PDB file of C-alpha atoms in Angstrom:
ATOM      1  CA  UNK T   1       0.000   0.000   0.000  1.00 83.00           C
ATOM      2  CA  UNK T   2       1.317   3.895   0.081  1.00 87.00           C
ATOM      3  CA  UNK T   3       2.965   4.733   2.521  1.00 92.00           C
ATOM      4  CA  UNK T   4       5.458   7.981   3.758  1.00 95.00           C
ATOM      5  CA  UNK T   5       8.402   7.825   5.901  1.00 96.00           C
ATOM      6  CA  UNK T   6       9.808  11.375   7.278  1.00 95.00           C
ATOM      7  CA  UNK T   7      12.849  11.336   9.025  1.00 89.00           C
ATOM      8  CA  UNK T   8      12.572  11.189  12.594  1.00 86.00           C
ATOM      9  CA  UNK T   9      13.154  14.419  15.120  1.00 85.00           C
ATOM     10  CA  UNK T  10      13.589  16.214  17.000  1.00 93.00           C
ATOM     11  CA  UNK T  11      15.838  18.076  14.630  1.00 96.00           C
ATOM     12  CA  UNK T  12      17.933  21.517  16.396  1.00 97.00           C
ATOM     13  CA  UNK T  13      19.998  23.866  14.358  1.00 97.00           C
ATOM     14  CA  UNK T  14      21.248  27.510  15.176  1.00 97.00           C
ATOM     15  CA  UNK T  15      19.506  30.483  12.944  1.00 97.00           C
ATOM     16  CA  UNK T  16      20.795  30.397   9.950  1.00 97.00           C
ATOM     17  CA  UNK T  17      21.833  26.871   9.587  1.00 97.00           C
ATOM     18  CA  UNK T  18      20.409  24.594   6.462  1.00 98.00           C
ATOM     19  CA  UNK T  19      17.574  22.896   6.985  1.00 97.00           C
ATOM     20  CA  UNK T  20      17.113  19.313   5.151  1.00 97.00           C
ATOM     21  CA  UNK T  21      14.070  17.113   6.393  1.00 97.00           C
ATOM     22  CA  UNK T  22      14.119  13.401   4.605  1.00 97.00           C
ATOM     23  CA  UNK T  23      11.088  12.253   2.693  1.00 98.00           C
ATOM     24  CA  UNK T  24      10.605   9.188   1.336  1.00 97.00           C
ATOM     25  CA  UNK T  25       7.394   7.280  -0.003  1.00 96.00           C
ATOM     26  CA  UNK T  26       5.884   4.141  -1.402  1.00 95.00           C
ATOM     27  CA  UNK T  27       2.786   4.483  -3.849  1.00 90.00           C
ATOM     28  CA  UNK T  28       1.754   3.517  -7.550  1.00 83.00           C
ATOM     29  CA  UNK T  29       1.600   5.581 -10.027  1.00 81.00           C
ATOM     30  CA  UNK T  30       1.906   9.167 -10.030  1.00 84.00           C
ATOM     31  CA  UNK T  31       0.807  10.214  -6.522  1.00 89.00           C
ATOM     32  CA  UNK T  32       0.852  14.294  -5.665  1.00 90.00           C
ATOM     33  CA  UNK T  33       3.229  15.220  -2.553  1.00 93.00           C
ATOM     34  CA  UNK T  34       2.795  17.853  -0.606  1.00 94.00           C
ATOM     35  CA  UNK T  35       4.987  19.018   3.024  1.00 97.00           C
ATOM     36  CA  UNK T  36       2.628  20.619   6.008  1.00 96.00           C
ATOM     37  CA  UNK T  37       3.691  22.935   8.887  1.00 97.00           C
ATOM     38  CA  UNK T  38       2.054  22.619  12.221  1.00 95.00           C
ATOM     39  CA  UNK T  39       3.062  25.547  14.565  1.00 94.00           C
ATOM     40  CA  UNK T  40       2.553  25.079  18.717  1.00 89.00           C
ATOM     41  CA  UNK T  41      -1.033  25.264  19.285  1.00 86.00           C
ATOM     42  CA  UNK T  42      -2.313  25.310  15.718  1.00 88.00           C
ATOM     43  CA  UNK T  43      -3.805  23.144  12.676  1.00 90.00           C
ATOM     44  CA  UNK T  44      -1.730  21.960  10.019  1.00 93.00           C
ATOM     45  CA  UNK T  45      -1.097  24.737   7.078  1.00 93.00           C
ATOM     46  CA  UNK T  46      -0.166  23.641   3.511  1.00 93.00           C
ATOM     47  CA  UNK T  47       3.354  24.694   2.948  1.00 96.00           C
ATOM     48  CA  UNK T  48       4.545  23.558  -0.284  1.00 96.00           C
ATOM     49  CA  UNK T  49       3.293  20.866  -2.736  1.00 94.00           C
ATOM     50  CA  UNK T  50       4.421  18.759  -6.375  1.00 93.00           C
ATOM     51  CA  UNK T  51       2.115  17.038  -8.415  1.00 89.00           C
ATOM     52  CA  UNK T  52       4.563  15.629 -10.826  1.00 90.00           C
ATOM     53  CA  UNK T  53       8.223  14.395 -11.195  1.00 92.00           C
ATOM     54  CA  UNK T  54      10.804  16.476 -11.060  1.00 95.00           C
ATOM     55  CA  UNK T  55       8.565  19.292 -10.468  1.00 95.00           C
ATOM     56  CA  UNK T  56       9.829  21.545  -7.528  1.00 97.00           C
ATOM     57  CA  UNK T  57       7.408  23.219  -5.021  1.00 96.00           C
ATOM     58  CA  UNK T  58       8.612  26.146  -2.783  1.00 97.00           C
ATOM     59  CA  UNK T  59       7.480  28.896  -0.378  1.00 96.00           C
ATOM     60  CA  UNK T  60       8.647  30.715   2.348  1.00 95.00           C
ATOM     61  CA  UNK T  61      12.279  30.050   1.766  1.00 97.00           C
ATOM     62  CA  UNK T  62      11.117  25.991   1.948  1.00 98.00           C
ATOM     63  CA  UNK T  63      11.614  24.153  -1.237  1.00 98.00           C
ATOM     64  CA  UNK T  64      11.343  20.221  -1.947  1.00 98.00           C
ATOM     65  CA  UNK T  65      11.865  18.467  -5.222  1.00 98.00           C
ATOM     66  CA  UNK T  66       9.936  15.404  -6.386  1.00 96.00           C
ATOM     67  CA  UNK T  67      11.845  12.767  -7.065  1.00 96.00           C
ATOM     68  CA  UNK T  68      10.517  10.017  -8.835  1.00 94.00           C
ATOM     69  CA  UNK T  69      13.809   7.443  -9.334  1.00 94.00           C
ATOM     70  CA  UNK T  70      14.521   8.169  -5.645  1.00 96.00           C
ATOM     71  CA  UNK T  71      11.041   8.368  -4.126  1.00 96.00           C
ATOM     72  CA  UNK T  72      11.766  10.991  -2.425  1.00 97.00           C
ATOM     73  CA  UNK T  73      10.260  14.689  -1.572  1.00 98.00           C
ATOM     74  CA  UNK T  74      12.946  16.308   1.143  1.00 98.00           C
ATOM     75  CA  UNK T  75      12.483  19.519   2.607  1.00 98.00           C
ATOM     76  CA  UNK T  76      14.966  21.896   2.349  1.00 98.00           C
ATOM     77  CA  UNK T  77      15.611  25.631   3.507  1.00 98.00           C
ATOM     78  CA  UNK T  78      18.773  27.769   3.217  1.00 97.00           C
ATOM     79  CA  UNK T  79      18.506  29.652   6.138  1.00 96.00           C
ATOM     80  CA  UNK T  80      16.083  28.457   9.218  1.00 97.00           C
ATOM     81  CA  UNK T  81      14.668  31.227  11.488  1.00 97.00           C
ATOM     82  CA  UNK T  82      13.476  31.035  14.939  1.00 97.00           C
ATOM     83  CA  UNK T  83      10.142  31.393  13.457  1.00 96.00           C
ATOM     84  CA  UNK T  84      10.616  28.267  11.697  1.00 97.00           C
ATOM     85  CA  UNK T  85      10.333  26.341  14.698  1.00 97.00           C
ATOM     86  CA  UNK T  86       6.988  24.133  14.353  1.00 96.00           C
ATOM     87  CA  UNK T  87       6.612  20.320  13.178  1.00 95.00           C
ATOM     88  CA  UNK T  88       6.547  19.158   9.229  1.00 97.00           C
ATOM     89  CA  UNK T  89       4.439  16.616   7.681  1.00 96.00           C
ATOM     90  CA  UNK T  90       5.214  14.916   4.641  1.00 96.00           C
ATOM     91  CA  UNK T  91       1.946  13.511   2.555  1.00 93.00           C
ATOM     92  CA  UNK T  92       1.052  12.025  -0.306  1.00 91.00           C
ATOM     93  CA  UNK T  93      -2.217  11.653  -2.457  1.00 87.00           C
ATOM     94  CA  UNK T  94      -2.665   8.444  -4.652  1.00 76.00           C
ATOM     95  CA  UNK T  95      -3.186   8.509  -8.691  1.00 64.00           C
ATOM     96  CA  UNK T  96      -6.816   9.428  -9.074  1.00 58.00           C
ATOM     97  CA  UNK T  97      -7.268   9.912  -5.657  1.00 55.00           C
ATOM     98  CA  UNK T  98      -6.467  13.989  -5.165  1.00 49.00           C
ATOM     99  CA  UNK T  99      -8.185  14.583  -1.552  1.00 68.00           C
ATOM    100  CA  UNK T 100      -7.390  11.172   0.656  1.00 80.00           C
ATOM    101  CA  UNK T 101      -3.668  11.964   2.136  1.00 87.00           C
ATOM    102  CA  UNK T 102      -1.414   9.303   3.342  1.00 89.00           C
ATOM    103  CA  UNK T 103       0.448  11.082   6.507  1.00 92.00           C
ATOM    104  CA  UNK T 104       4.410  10.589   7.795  1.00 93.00           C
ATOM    105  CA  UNK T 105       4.840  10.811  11.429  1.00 92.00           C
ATOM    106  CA  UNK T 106       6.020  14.045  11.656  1.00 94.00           C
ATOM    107  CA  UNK T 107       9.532  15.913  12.315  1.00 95.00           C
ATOM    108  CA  UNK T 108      10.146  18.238  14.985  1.00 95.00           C
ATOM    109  CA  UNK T 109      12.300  21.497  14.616  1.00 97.00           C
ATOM    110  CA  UNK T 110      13.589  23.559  17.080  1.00 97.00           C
ATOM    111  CA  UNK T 111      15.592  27.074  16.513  1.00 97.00           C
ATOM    112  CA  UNK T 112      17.801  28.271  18.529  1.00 96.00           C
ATOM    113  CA  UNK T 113      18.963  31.738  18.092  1.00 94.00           C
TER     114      UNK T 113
ATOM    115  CA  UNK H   1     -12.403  34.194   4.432  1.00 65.00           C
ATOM    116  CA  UNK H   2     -13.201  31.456   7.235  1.00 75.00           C
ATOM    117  CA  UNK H   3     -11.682  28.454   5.877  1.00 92.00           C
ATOM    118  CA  UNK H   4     -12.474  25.566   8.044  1.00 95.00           C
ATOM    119  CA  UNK H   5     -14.333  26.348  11.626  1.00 95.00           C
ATOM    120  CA  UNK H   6     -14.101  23.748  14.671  1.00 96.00           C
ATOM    121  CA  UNK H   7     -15.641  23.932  17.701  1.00 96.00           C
ATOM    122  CA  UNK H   8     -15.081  23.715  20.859  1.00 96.00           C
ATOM    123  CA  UNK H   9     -11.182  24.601  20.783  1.00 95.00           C
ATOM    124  CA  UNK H  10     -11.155  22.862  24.792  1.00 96.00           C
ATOM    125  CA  UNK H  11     -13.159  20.189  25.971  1.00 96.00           C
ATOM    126  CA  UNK H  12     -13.060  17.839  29.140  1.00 97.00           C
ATOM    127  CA  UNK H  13     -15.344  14.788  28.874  1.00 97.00           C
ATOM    128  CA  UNK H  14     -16.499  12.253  31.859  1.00 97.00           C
ATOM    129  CA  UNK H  15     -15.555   8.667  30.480  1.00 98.00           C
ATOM    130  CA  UNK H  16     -19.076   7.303  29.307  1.00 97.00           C
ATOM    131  CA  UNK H  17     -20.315  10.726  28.001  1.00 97.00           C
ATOM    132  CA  UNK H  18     -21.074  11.656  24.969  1.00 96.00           C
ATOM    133  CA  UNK H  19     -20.199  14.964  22.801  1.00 96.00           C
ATOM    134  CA  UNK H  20     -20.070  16.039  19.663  1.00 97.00           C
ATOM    135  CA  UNK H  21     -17.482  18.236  17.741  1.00 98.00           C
ATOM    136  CA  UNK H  22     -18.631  20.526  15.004  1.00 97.00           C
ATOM    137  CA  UNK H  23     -16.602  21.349  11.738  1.00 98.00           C
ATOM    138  CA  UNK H  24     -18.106  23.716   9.013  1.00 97.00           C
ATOM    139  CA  UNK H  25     -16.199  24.922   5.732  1.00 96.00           C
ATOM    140  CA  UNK H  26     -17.336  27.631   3.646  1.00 95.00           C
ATOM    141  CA  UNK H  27     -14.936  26.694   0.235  1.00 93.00           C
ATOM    142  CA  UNK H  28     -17.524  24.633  -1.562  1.00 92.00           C
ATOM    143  CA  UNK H  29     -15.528  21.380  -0.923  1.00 91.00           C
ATOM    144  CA  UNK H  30     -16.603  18.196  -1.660  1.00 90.00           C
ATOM    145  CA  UNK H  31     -14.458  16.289   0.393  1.00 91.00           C
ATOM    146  CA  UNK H  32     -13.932  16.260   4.518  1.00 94.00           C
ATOM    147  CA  UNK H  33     -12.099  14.341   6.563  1.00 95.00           C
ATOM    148  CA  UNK H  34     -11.520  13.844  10.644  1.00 97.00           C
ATOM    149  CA  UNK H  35      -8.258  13.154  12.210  1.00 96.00           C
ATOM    150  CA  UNK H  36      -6.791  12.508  15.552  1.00 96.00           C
ATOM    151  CA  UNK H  37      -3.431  13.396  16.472  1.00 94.00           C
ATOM    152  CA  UNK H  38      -1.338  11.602  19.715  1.00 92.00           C
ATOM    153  CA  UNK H  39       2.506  12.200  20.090  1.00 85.00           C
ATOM    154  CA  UNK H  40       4.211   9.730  17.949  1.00 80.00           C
ATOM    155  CA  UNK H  41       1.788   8.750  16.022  1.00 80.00           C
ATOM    156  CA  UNK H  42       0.772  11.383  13.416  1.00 85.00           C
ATOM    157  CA  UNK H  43      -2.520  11.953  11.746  1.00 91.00           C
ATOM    158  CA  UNK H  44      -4.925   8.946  12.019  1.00 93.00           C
ATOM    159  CA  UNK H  45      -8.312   9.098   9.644  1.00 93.00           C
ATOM    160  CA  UNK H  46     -11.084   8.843  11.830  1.00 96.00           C
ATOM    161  CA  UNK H  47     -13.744   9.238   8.903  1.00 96.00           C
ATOM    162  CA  UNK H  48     -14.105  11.193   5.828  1.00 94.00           C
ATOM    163  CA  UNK H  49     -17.014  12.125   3.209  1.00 94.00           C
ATOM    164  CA  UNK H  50     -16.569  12.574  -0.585  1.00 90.00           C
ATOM    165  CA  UNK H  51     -19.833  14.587  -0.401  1.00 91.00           C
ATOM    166  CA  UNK H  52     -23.248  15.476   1.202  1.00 94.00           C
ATOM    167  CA  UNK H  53     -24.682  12.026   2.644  1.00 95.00           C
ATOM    168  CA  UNK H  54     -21.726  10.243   1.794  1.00 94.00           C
ATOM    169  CA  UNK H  55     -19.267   8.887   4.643  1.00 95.00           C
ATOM    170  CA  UNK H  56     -16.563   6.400   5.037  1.00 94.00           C
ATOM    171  CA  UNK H  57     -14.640   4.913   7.606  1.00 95.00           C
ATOM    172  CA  UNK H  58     -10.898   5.746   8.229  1.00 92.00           C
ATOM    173  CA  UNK H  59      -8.392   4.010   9.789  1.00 90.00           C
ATOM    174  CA  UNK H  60      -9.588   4.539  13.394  1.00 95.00           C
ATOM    175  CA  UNK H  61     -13.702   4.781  13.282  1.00 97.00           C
ATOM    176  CA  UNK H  62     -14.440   2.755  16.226  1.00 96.00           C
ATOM    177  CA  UNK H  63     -16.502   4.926  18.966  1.00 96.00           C
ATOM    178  CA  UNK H  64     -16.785   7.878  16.388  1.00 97.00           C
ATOM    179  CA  UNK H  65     -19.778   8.625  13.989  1.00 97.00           C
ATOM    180  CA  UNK H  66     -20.478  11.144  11.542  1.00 98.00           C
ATOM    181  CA  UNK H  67     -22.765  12.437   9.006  1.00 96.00           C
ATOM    182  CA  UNK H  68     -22.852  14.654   6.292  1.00 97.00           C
ATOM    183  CA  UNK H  69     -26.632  16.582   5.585  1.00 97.00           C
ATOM    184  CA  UNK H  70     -24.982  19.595   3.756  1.00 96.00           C
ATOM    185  CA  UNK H  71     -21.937  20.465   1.990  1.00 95.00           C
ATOM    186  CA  UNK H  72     -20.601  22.955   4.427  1.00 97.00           C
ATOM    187  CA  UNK H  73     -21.114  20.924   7.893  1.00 97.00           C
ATOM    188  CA  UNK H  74     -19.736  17.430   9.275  1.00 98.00           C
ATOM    189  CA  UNK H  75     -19.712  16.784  13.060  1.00 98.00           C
ATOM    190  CA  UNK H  76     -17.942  13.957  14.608  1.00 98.00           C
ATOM    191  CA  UNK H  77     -20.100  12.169  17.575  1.00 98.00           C
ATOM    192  CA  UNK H  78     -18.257  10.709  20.296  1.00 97.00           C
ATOM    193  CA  UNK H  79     -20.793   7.862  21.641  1.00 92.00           C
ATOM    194  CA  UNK H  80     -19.301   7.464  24.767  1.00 96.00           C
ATOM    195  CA  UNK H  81     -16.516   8.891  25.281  1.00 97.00           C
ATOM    196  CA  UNK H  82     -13.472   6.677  26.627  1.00 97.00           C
ATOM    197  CA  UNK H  83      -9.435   7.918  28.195  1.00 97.00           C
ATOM    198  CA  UNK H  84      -8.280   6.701  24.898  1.00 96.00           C
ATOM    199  CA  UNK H  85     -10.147   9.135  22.985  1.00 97.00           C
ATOM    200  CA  UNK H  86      -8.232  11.749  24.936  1.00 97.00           C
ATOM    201  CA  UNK H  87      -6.476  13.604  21.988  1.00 97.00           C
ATOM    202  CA  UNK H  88      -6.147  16.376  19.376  1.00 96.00           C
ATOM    203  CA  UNK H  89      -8.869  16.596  16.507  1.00 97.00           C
ATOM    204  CA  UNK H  90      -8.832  18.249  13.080  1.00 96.00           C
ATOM    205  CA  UNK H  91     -11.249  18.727  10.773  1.00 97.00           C
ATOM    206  CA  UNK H  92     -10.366  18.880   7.009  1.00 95.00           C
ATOM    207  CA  UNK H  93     -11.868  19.969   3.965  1.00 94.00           C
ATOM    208  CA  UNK H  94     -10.349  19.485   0.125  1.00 88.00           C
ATOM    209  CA  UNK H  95     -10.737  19.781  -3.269  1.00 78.00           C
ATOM    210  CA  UNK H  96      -8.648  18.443  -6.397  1.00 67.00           C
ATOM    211  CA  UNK H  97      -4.776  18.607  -6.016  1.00 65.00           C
ATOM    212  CA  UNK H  98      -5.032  22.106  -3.601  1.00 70.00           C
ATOM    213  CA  UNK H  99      -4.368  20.293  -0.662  1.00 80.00           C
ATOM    214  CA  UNK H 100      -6.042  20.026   2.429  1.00 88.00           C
ATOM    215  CA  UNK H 101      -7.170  22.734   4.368  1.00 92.00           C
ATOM    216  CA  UNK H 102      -7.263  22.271   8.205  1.00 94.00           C
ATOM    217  CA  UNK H 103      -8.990  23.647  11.178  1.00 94.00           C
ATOM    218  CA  UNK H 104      -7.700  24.815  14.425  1.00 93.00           C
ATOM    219  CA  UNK H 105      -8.142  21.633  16.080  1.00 94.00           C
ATOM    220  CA  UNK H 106     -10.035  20.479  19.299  1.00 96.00           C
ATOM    221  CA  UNK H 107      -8.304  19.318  22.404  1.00 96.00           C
ATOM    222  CA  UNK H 108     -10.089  17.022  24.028  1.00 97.00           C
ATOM    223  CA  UNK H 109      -9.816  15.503  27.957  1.00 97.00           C
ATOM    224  CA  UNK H 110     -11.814  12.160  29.098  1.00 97.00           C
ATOM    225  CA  UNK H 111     -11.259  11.617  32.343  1.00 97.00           C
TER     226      UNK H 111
END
C-alpha cells in the first residue's frame, strides 16, 4: 500500500543553519506530494506541494523536489529562522485519488537563536 | 475568508459521556475528513465524506460517527466517550490537487 516515511526528530539547528528534512514514499503511479507545517497550538497549514516528477514546489524560503527514481520529496531551507520552529508533515495523495492523504509521522524542529 | 471552523477549541469529557465536535467549511468542498493526532503517532483518519450524505470509515472509526446533511457541515459524535479518545482533533476539507485545508483543532480531555 502507500505509505510515507519522514525522518525522525527532533531536529535543532542555530539560525541560519540549512535545513534538510528526509522524505521518502511508497505508492503507484503518479501520486501528488505535498509538506505541512504545524506551529505550537495550531492546525496543520499547507506549505509547499508537487504534483509531478521532477517538479519543484517552494514557499517561504522551503523548497522540496519530487523525485521520482529516488522516491523521495525532502524539505529543504537555506537559512532556518526562529520562526521556523513548528513540526513538518510529509503527505502524499494516490493517482486518481487527489483529496485522501497518506500522513508521515512528523519531524520536529527547534531554533535556537 | 473562514476556511475551516471547529468547535469547541477545549473540551473535558467524563468517560461514558457523549459529545459532539462541530466542523463547518465555507470553500464549496466536496471532500472532509476527521483526524486525531497523539505524540508519535501522526494523523490517524477517523472518517471522511466525498460529499453530502456520503461517509466512510478511516483508519480509526471505532466509537466515532459522523454524518454529512450539507456540503458545508460534518460533526464527529463521540458515543461514549473513553481515556483513549483523549487527543487532538482536526477537521479537514479538500478539493482536487489544492491540498487540504485544516482547522484549528479540538483538544479534548476524558477523564
Amino acid at each position: 500500500g502507500n505509505s510515507v516515511t519522514q525522518m525522525e526528530g527532533p531536529v535543532t539547528l542555530s539560525e541560519e543553519a540549512f535545513l534538510t528534512i528526509n522524505c521518502t514514499y511508497t505508492a503507484t503511479g503518479y501520486p501528488s506530494l505535498f509538506w505541512y507545517v504545524q506551529y505550537p497550538g495550531e492546525g496543520l497549514q499547507l506549505l509547499l506541494k508537487a504534483t509531478k516528477a521532477d517538479d519543484k514546489g517552494s514557499n517561504k524560503g522551503f523548497e522540496a523536489t519530487y523525485r521520482k527514481e529516488t522516491t523521495s520529496f525532502h524539505l529543504e531551507k537555506g537559512s532556518v529562522q526562529v520562526s521556523d520552529s513548528a513540526v513538518y508533515f510529509c503527505a502524499l495523495s494516490a493517482t486518481g485519488n487527489n483529496r485522501k492523504l497518506i500522513w508521515g509521522l512528523g519531524t520536529s524542529l527547534a531554533v535556537n537563536p | 475568508n473562514a476556511g475551516v471552523t471547529q468547535t469547541p477549541k477545549f473540551q473535558v469529557l467524563k468517560t461514558g459521556q457523549s459529545m459532539t465536535l462541530q466542523c463547518a467549511q465555507d470553500m464549496n468542498h466536496e471532500y472532509m475528513s476527521w483526524y486525531r493526532q497523539d505524540p508519535g503517532m501522526g494523523l490517524r483518519l477517523i472518517h471522511y465524506s466525498v460529499g453530502a450524505g456520503i461517509t466512510d470509515q478511516g483508519e480509526v472509526p471505532n466509537g466515532y460517527n459522523v454524518s454529512r446533511s450539507t456540503t458545508e457541515d460534518f460533526p464527529l459524535r463521540l458515543l461514549s466517550a473513553a481515556p483513549s479518545q483523549t487527543s487532538v482533533y482536526f477537521c479537514a476539507s479538500s478539493t482536487g490537487g489544492l491540498g487540504a485545508f485544516f482547522g484549528q483543532g479540538t483538544r479534548l480531555t476524558v477523564v
